[in-house]
Structure formats: structure tokens, C-alpha cells
Coordinates of C-alpha atoms in Angstrom, one line a residue:
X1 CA 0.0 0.0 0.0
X2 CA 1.3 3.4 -1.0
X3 CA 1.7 5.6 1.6
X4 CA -0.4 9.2 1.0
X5 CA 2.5 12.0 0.1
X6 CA 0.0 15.1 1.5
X7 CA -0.1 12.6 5.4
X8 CA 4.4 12.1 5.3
X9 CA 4.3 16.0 4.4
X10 CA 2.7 16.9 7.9
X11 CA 4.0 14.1 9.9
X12 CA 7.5 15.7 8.8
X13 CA 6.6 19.4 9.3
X14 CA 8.9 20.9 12.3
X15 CA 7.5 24.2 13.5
X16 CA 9.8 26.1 15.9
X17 CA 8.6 27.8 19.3
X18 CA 9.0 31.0 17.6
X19 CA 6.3 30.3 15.0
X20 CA 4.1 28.1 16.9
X21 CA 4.4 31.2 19.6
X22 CA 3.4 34.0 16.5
X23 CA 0.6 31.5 15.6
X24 CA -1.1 31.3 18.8
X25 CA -0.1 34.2 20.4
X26 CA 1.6 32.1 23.5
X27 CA 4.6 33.0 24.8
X28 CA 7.7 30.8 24.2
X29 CA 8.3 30.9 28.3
X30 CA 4.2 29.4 28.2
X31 CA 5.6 26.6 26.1
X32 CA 8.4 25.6 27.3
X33 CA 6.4 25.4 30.9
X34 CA 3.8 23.3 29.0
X35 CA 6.2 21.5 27.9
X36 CA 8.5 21.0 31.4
X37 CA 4.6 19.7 32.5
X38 CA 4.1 17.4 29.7
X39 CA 1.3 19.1 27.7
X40 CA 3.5 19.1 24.4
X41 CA 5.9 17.8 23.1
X42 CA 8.8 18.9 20.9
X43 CA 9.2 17.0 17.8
X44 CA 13.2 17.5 16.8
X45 CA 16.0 19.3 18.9
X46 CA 18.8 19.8 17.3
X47 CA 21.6 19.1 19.4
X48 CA 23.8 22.1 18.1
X49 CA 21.3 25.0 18.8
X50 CA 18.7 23.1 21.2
X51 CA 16.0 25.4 19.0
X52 CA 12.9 23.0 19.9
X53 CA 10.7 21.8 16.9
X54 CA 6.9 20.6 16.8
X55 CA 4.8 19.1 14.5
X56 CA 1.5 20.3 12.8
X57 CA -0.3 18.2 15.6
X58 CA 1.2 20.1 18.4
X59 CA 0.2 23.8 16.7
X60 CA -3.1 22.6 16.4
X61 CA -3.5 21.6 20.2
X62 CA -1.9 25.0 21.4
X63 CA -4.9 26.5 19.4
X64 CA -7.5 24.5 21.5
X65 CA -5.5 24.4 24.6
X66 CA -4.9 28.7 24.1
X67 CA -8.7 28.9 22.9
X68 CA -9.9 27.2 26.3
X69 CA -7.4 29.1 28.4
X70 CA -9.5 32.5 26.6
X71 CA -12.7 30.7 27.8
X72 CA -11.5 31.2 31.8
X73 CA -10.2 27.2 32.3
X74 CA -7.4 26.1 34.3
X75 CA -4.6 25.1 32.2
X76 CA -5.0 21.4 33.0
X77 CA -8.6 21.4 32.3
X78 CA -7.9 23.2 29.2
X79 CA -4.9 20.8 28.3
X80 CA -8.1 17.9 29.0
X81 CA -10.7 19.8 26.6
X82 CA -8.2 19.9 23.9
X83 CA -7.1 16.0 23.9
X84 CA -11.4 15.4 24.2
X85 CA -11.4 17.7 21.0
X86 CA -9.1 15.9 19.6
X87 CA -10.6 12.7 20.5
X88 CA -13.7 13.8 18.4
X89 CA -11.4 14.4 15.6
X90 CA -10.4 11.3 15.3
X91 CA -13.7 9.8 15.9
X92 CA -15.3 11.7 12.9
X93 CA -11.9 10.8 10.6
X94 CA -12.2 6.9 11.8
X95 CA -15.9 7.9 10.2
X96 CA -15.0 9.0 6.7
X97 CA -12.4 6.5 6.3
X98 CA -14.7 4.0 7.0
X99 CA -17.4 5.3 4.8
X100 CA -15.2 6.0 1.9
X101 CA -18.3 5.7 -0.5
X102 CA -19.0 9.5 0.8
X103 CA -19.7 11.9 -2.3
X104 CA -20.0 15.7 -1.6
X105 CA -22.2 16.9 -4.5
X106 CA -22.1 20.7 -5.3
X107 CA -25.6 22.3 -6.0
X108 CA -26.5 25.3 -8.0
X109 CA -27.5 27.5 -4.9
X110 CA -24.0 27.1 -4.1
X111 CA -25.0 24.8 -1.2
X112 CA -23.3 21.1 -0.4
X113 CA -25.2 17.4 -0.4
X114 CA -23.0 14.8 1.3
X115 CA -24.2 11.4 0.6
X116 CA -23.3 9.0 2.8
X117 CA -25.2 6.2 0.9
X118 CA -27.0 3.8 2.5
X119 CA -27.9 3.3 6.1
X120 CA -26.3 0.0 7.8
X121 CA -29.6 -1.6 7.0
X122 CA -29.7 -1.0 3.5
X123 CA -33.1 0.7 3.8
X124 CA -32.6 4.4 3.5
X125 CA -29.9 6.8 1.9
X126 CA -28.4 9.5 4.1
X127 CA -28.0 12.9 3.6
X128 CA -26.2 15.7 4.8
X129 CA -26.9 19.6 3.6
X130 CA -24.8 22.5 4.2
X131 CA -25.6 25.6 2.8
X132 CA -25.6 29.5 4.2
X133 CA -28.2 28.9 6.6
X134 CA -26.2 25.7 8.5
X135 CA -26.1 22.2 8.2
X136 CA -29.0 19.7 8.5
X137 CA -29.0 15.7 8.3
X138 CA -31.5 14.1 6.1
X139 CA -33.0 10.1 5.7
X140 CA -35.1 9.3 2.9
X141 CA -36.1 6.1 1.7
X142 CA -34.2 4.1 -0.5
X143 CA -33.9 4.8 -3.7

């Protein structure tokens, strides 16, 4: 099985502190302390200029962790929201790539169908619609 070039491109991206810092607007000192607690993790150091690296993965959960911080949580309980977060993530990825028959149909009023074919019983087709007003889930009969 060939291995998807767009998934070894961001498990090999190495954003520094300075970066993931201008990105999330947290301090290097507020990173390196998350990381002294365990909360991140840096993915390369080079040994020469000890400049810490992190991966895409790690950006993304200083967003949550920062965005829950702005909400008034401590920082462990923010630290837990962001890994539930990213739980969900995952749950909804382990979704799509077992329903790989999904089909996102574009419709003239510029709005989305996703069909997610058939329900587990083979009696109705499911539908999700996403337009300017929201989203909405829809079961019909089978076709």
C-alpha cells in the first residue's frame, strides 16, 4: 500500500517555538512550561542550537489548549478539553475513512449534499446539507 505524500508531508513538518508562539499568540516561556509539564511535546531538537521543533499536531493543540485558556479554564482542564477535542477528531476521521463511498455533490444554490449512501440496514440513503443557513442531516427512503 502506498503511503499518501500530503499525510508524510505533515507528519515531517517541524514548526519552531517562535512560530508556533506568533501563531497562537503564547509565549515561548508558556511553552516551554507546558512542555516542562508534559502538555507538548517537541518533535526535533537539534543538538547544536537546542532550538525546539513541533509538529502540525502540536500547533493545532496550542490552538485549542490557548482557545480554552481564553474561555476562563485552568490550564490542566484546558490541556483535557483539547485531547477530548481531539478525541472527536479522530472519531469523525475513523468515520469518513470507514465510509469512503462518501460523495459531496455541489448544488446550483452554491450549497453542499454529502451522501453518505446507505444506512447500515440498507433501507434508507443519508444525507447531509450544508448551505448558508447551516447544516441539516437528512433520511429518505431508498432509492
Amino acid at each position: 500500500m502506498e503511503k499518501n505524500p500530503t499525510f508524510s508531508i505533515v507528519e515531517n513538518l517541524n514548526i519552531s517555538i517562535g512560530d508556533i508562539s506568533d501563531l497562537t499568540k503564547v509565549s515561548p516561556r508558556q511553552l516551554r512550561y507546558w512542555e516542562e509539564k508534559g502538555y507538548i511535546h517537541p518533535q526535533k531538537c537539534s543538538h547544536e542550537s537546542k532550538q525546539r521543533k513541533y509538529s502540525l499536531y502540536t500547533l493545532i493543540k496550542v490552538f485549542h489548549v490557548k482557545q480554552f485558556l481564553d474561555e476562563g479554564f485552568t490550564l490542566k482542564v484546558a490541556v483535557q478539553k483539547a485531547e477530548e477535542k481531539k478525541q472527536k477528531r479522530m472519531a469523525i476521521g475513523s468515520f469518513f475513512k470507514e465510509r469512503a463511498e462518501v460523495e459531496v455533490i455541489t448544488l446550483a444554490d452554491q450549497s453542499y449534499q454529502i451522501d453518505f449512501g446507505l444506512s447500515d440496514d440498507g433501507e434508507y440513503q443519508v444525507l447531509g446539507i450544508v448551505n448558508q443557513t447551516g447544516v441539516s442531516l437528512k433520511v429518505l427512503p431508498r432509492q
